[in-house]
Amino acid sequence: MEDQAVARIGHLSRQRRKHQIRGRTAEPAVLAELRQLLGAAPRRRDLLIEYLHKVQDAKGCLPVSWLVALAHEMSLPMAEIYEVATFYHHFDVVREGDAAIPPLTVRVCDSITCEMLGAQKLIDGLRNTVDESQVRIQPVPCVGRCHGAPVAVVGQNPIERADTERVQAAVRAGQTRDLLERTGPECIGYTAYCRGGGYRLLRACRDGDRDPEQIIGQLSESGLRGLGGAGFPVGRKWSILRAQPRPKYLAVNIDEGEPGTFKDRYYLERDPHRFLEGALIAAWAVEAGDIYIYLRDEYAGCRALLERELRELERAPPCPLPTLHLRRGAGAYICGEESAMIESIEGKRGVPRLRPPFVAERGLFDRPTLEHNLESLHWVREILERGAAWFAAQGRRGCSGLRSFSVSGRVRQPGVHLAPAGITVRELIAEHCGGMLPGHEFYGYFPGGASGGILPASLGDLPLDFDTLQEYGCFIGSAAIIVLSQQDRARDAALNSMRFFEHESCGQCTPCRAGAAKAARLMSAPLWNQPLLKELAQVMSDASICGLGQAAPNPMLSVMRYFPQELSNGKTR
């Protein structure tokens, strides 16, 4: 009889569960407010991150009650909503009983260049002078403004060459400043771009005056390679995608989170339609139906500018356009990796995929996808109008093309400098950067951002281009040059980079997740355990799923190879 009673209770419980939503029930008032916030927008899974941004923008955080309502509204498990919301650094999930998040956040970049130029002093000064119940001081990874180091972001408003007094003034002013004031005056808008011949090439393509195979051939002849870091030949990539079955997509990666890199932001702020025309030509050439533009969340001003220019483009299009989607990142360096970016566009955690298959075969929404960074597309119109030979001839020491170098550190004129491929860092400093800062002597440099390794001044005459630095344990990547002087220590810069990778690891694979954390601890010691660090580096480079874990040890290995004088007793030379 007892067994029958237990079975009967279980049966009734299961019957009730059939007609109930499992887990927490959405609060009616919160659900109603959420529906009003989302309006008529479709409740698609791939828009989850966009909707999380809407909630955070409206509420200042992500209360769990709102996540429950969002799960209900999108017919998704709460676990999926929660795992996405807690994966990205820019989302603040607030649980019952958590302390309230201050109404204003000041983010201070503490990556390599900002640390060199006083970020920690700025952080300490702000924490000693602001009311942290009203203002949250948050050290963060690179915000893409290394030329203006140190950088603070008050709300969404960046302050370059920041000091305590300037940040305090911005805090007192709140967030009243128009973000477009930073970029509007210098930006070539839609009308001006068209007056200068913009979109004529796109119209010629759409009208049948240009042949896709001919255009792909010109890009191949020019030697243009992917300028986001990997350097894959652009023409070859387009050929591969053109041969894939439809439907196809184009994904534009503007999530340049590599410390030291800011060239994509520079071009976007000044000439957004040049990359847009390149993207539209690429979509036409490979027969991609939709274009997805993924922009890092740190670039709030660029997002406002791009939204404005896209509206202008779609209001009076030069020809029929594919559908353009602008997607907002949420603070995750790993989304610079192409497959992690695609996961994020789909509304998921930005976790790299195992390959094969490659994104050219099965990418966005499991369809063939052409992925490019902004600068690669920026050059398409110029090359097709001026000719492949023109671009290929722009180089030194047998190298081909032009490079946009993001230069920061101990130079007089940091910034984006357009120079021939194959230029050396000594030439770059002398010809484009006005030399070293007064009182500083050239000591070393990162040739490719935080993951590109560190080279000493004695190797300052190497040509900077793809395939020229590998034998030295380095690579050019996105051409982010960070210049060190005798007042810096390479071991400190390497430790900063390893802490960055520890913070930004997606956690998917153990070699990267645990390896970066252990390496950072070992590198914090006065004396480095070099045999153990080298063994750890080998495991990370051999077994990590993506380039983050594979490249993270490069600066550390460079210090052991080129700066042994810094490791003898933990002191500078």
Tab-separated table of N, CA and C in Angstrom, residues 278-355:
chain	number	residue	atom	x	y	z
A	278	GLY	N	33.458	48.282	-49.198
A	278	GLY	CA	34.243	47.055	-49.343
A	278	GLY	C	33.450	45.827	-48.940
A	279	ALA	N	32.671	45.946	-47.846
A	279	ALA	CA	31.856	44.822	-47.382
A	279	ALA	C	30.755	44.493	-48.392
A	280	LEU	N	30.146	45.513	-48.951
A	280	LEU	CA	29.067	45.287	-49.920
A	280	LEU	C	29.604	44.664	-51.209
A	281	ILE	N	30.805	45.072	-51.620
A	281	ILE	CA	31.429	44.456	-52.804
A	281	ILE	C	31.778	43.000	-52.505
A	282	ALA	N	32.286	42.737	-51.311
A	282	ALA	CA	32.627	41.368	-50.930
A	282	ALA	C	31.378	40.486	-50.925
A	283	ALA	N	30.287	41.005	-50.353
A	283	ALA	CA	29.047	40.226	-50.311
A	283	ALA	C	28.545	39.920	-51.718
A	284	TRP	N	28.662	40.925	-52.619
A	284	TRP	CA	28.268	40.699	-54.018
A	284	TRP	C	29.152	39.644	-54.684
A	285	ALA	N	30.452	39.727	-54.447
A	285	ALA	CA	31.389	38.832	-55.131
A	285	ALA	C	31.213	37.380	-54.700
A	286	VAL	N	30.924	37.155	-53.421
A	286	VAL	CA	30.814	35.774	-52.934
A	286	VAL	C	29.356	35.327	-52.835
A	287	GLU	N	28.439	36.221	-53.197
A	287	GLU	CA	26.999	35.940	-53.182
A	287	GLU	C	26.482	35.699	-51.772
A	288	ALA	N	26.909	36.550	-50.852
A	288	ALA	CA	26.423	36.480	-49.467
A	288	ALA	C	25.138	37.290	-49.356
A	289	GLY	N	24.138	36.737	-48.692
A	289	GLY	CA	22.841	37.383	-48.620
A	289	GLY	C	22.712	38.429	-47.535
A	290	ASP	N	23.398	38.252	-46.412
A	290	ASP	CA	23.304	39.182	-45.291
A	290	ASP	C	24.711	39.529	-44.806
A	291	ILE	N	24.843	40.746	-44.261
A	291	ILE	CA	26.115	41.199	-43.681
A	291	ILE	C	25.896	41.470	-42.192
A	292	TYR	N	26.718	40.853	-41.367
A	292	TYR	CA	26.679	41.075	-39.929
A	292	TYR	C	27.940	41.827	-39.515
A	293	ILE	N	27.759	42.962	-38.861
A	293	ILE	CA	28.873	43.788	-38.389
A	293	ILE	C	28.940	43.668	-36.872
A	294	TYR	N	30.034	43.123	-36.377
A	294	TYR	CA	30.193	42.889	-34.935
A	294	TYR	C	31.172	43.922	-34.381
A	295	LEU	N	30.657	44.841	-33.556
A	295	LEU	CA	31.439	45.969	-33.052
A	295	LEU	C	31.639	45.840	-31.554
A	296	ARG	N	32.869	46.014	-31.096
A	296	ARG	CA	33.145	45.860	-29.660
A	296	ARG	C	32.402	46.924	-28.859
A	297	ASP	N	31.952	46.541	-27.679
A	297	ASP	CA	31.092	47.406	-26.866
A	297	ASP	C	31.838	48.635	-26.359
A	298	GLU	N	33.161	48.564	-26.263
A	298	GLU	CA	33.939	49.706	-25.803
A	298	GLU	C	33.840	50.901	-26.754
A	299	TYR	N	33.451	50.660	-28.001
A	299	TYR	CA	33.397	51.719	-28.997
A	299	TYR	C	31.979	52.298	-29.087
A	300	ALA	N	31.510	52.877	-27.981
A	300	ALA	CA	30.140	53.398	-27.950
A	300	ALA	C	29.953	54.547	-28.934
A	301	GLY	N	30.932	55.440	-29.023
A	301	GLY	CA	30.837	56.542	-29.973
A	301	GLY	C	30.802	56.055	-31.402
A	302	CYS	N	31.617	55.057	-31.708
A	302	CYS	CA	31.609	54.482	-33.060
A	302	CYS	C	30.279	53.809	-33.360
A	303	ARG	N	29.701	53.178	-32.345
A	303	ARG	CA	28.404	52.529	-32.569
A	303	ARG	C	27.341	53.557	-32.931
A	304	ALA	N	27.300	54.657	-32.202
A	304	ALA	CA	26.325	55.716	-32.506
A	304	ALA	C	26.566	56.275	-33.908
A	305	LEU	N	27.828	56.486	-34.252
A	305	LEU	CA	28.167	56.995	-35.583
A	305	LEU	C	27.751	56.007	-36.666
A	306	LEU	N	28.053	54.729	-36.457
A	306	LEU	CA	27.756	53.724	-37.471
A	306	LEU	C	26.252	53.536	-37.630
A	307	GLU	N	25.514	53.590	-36.530
A	307	GLU	CA	24.056	53.514	-36.623
A	307	GLU	C	23.516	54.652	-37.483
A	308	ARG	N	24.059	55.840	-37.280
A	308	ARG	CA	23.628	57.001	-38.059
A	308	ARG	C	23.932	56.826	-39.540
A	309	GLU	N	25.155	56.380	-39.847
A	309	GLU	CA	25.558	56.250	-41.250
A	309	GLU	C	24.835	55.103	-41.944
A	310	LEU	N	24.537	54.044	-41.211
A	310	LEU	CA	23.768	52.950	-41.806
A	310	LEU	C	22.349	53.411	-42.133
A	311	ARG	N	21.774	54.227	-41.262
A	311	ARG	CA	20.450	54.774	-41.564
A	311	ARG	C	20.483	55.607	-42.845
A	312	GLU	N	21.527	56.416	-42.998
A	312	GLU	CA	21.660	57.239	-44.205
A	312	GLU	C	21.824	56.362	-45.445
A	313	LEU	N	22.634	55.337	-45.332
A	313	LEU	CA	22.861	54.437	-46.462
A	313	LEU	C	21.569	53.729	-46.868
A	314	GLU	N	20.810	53.260	-45.887
A	314	GLU	CA	19.595	52.514	-46.187
A	314	GLU	C	18.450	53.438	-46.603
A	315	ARG	N	18.504	54.699	-46.190
A	315	ARG	CA	17.466	55.661	-46.573
A	315	ARG	C	17.537	55.977	-48.069
A	316	ALA	N	18.760	56.108	-48.592
A	316	ALA	CA	18.931	56.422	-50.017
A	316	ALA	C	20.037	55.537	-50.583
A	317	PRO	N	19.773	54.245	-50.727
A	317	PRO	CA	20.834	53.320	-51.155
A	317	PRO	C	21.280	53.594	-52.584
A	318	PRO	N	22.563	53.416	-52.863
A	318	PRO	CA	23.065	53.635	-54.224
A	318	PRO	C	22.608	52.553	-55.192
A	319	CYS	N	22.179	51.405	-54.648
A	319	CYS	CA	21.721	50.267	-55.435
A	319	CYS	C	21.056	49.300	-54.455
A	320	PRO	N	20.411	48.251	-54.907
A	320	PRO	CA	19.840	47.284	-53.966
A	320	PRO	C	20.917	46.731	-53.033
A	321	LEU	N	20.600	46.666	-51.753
A	321	LEU	CA	21.570	46.254	-50.740
A	321	LEU	C	21.141	44.956	-50.075
A	322	PRO	N	22.108	44.140	-49.653
A	322	PRO	CA	21.757	43.036	-48.760
A	322	PRO	C	21.356	43.595	-47.398
A	323	THR	N	20.809	42.754	-46.561
A	323	THR	CA	20.428	43.187	-45.226
A	323	THR	C	21.679	43.347	-44.372
A	324	LEU	N	21.802	44.504	-43.716
A	324	LEU	CA	22.951	44.772	-42.843
A	324	LEU	C	22.490	44.732	-41.385
A	325	HIS	N	23.193	43.956	-40.580
A	325	HIS	CA	22.871	43.808	-39.166
A	325	HIS	C	24.051	44.320	-38.353
A	326	LEU	N	23.807	45.243	-37.441
A	326	LEU	CA	24.859	45.718	-36.534
A	326	LEU	C	24.670	45.041	-35.193
A	327	ARG	N	25.686	44.289	-34.760
A	327	ARG	CA	25.623	43.569	-33.491
A	327	ARG	C	26.659	44.129	-32.526
A	328	ARG	N	26.279	44.159	-31.276
A	328	ARG	CA	27.061	44.792	-30.225
A	328	ARG	C	27.760	43.737	-29.370
A	329	GLY	N	29.089	43.824	-29.282
A	329	GLY	CA	29.813	42.936	-28.377
A	329	GLY	C	29.500	43.282	-26.936
A	330	ALA	N	30.089	42.529	-26.013
A	330	ALA	CA	29.771	42.763	-24.606
A	330	ALA	C	30.998	42.648	-23.712
A	331	GLY	N	32.174	42.929	-24.274
A	331	GLY	CA	33.373	42.927	-23.446
A	331	GLY	C	33.994	41.554	-23.312
A	332	ALA	N	34.449	40.972	-24.432
A	332	ALA	CA	35.110	39.660	-24.397
A	332	ALA	C	36.145	39.620	-25.519
A	333	TYR	N	37.419	39.698	-25.146
A	333	TYR	CA	38.508	39.677	-26.125
A	333	TYR	C	38.450	38.442	-27.012
A	334	ILE	N	37.999	37.332	-26.455
A	334	ILE	CA	37.990	36.078	-27.202
A	334	ILE	C	37.121	36.182	-28.451
A	335	CYS	N	36.168	37.130	-28.474
A	335	CYS	CA	35.289	37.269	-29.634
A	335	CYS	C	35.998	37.889	-30.825
A	336	GLY	N	37.260	38.261	-30.688
A	336	GLY	CA	38.062	38.620	-31.843
A	336	GLY	C	38.426	37.396	-32.669
A	337	GLU	N	38.365	36.201	-32.063
A	337	GLU	CA	38.567	34.948	-32.790
A	337	GLU	C	37.306	34.672	-33.602
A	338	GLU	N	37.459	34.334	-34.885
A	338	GLU	CA	36.332	34.360	-35.804
A	338	GLU	C	35.173	33.454	-35.388
A	339	SER	N	35.459	32.254	-34.932
A	339	SER	CA	34.357	31.362	-34.584
A	339	SER	C	33.700	31.771	-33.265
A	340	ALA	N	34.479	32.338	-32.342
A	340	ALA	CA	33.886	32.857	-31.102
A	340	ALA	C	32.983	34.049	-31.407
A	341	MET	N	33.402	34.895	-32.352
A	341	MET	CA	32.552	36.012	-32.772
A	341	MET	C	31.237	35.496	-33.354
A	342	ILE	N	31.306	34.453	-34.142
A	342	ILE	CA	30.097	33.897	-34.747
A	342	ILE	C	29.168	33.341	-33.676
A	343	GLU	N	29.739	32.676	-32.674
A	343	GLU	CA	28.909	32.205	-31.559
A	343	GLU	C	28.217	33.377	-30.879
A	344	SER	N	28.936	34.477	-30.714
A	344	SER	CA	28.363	35.649	-30.057
A	344	SER	C	27.264	36.278	-30.912
A	345	ILE	N	27.472	36.369	-32.213
A	345	ILE	CA	26.428	36.894	-33.098
A	345	ILE	C	25.164	36.042	-32.992
A	346	GLU	N	25.337	34.755	-32.771
A	346	GLU	CA	24.198	33.856	-32.632
A	346	GLU	C	23.550	33.942	-31.257
A	347	GLY	N	24.068	34.839	-30.396
A	347	GLY	CA	23.463	35.041	-29.088
A	347	GLY	C	23.955	34.091	-28.022
A	348	LYS	N	25.145	33.537	-28.219
A	348	LYS	CA	25.672	32.547	-27.277
A	348	LYS	C	26.921	33.077	-26.586
A	349	ARG	N	27.486	32.260	-25.706
A	349	ARG	CA	28.795	32.574	-25.145
A	349	ARG	C	29.822	32.589	-26.274
A	350	GLY	N	30.799	33.487	-26.189
A	350	GLY	CA	31.809	33.588	-27.236
A	350	GLY	C	32.899	32.555	-27.050
A	351	VAL	N	32.597	31.314	-27.337
A	351	VAL	CA	33.541	30.205	-27.146
A	351	VAL	C	34.000	29.711	-28.511
A	352	PRO	N	35.304	29.643	-28.766
A	352	PRO	CA	35.780	29.185	-30.083
A	352	PRO	C	35.317	27.766	-30.403
A	353	ARG	N	35.067	27.541	-31.664
A	353	ARG	CA	34.662	26.219	-32.122
A	353	ARG	C	35.886	25.376	-32.471
A	354	LEU	N	35.726	24.080	-32.351
A	354	LEU	CA	36.753	23.163	-32.833
A	354	LEU	C	36.717	23.145	-34.355
A	355	ARG	N	37.884	23.044	-34.965
A	355	ARG	CA	37.973	23.038	-36.421
A	355	ARG	C	38.845	21.878	-36.879
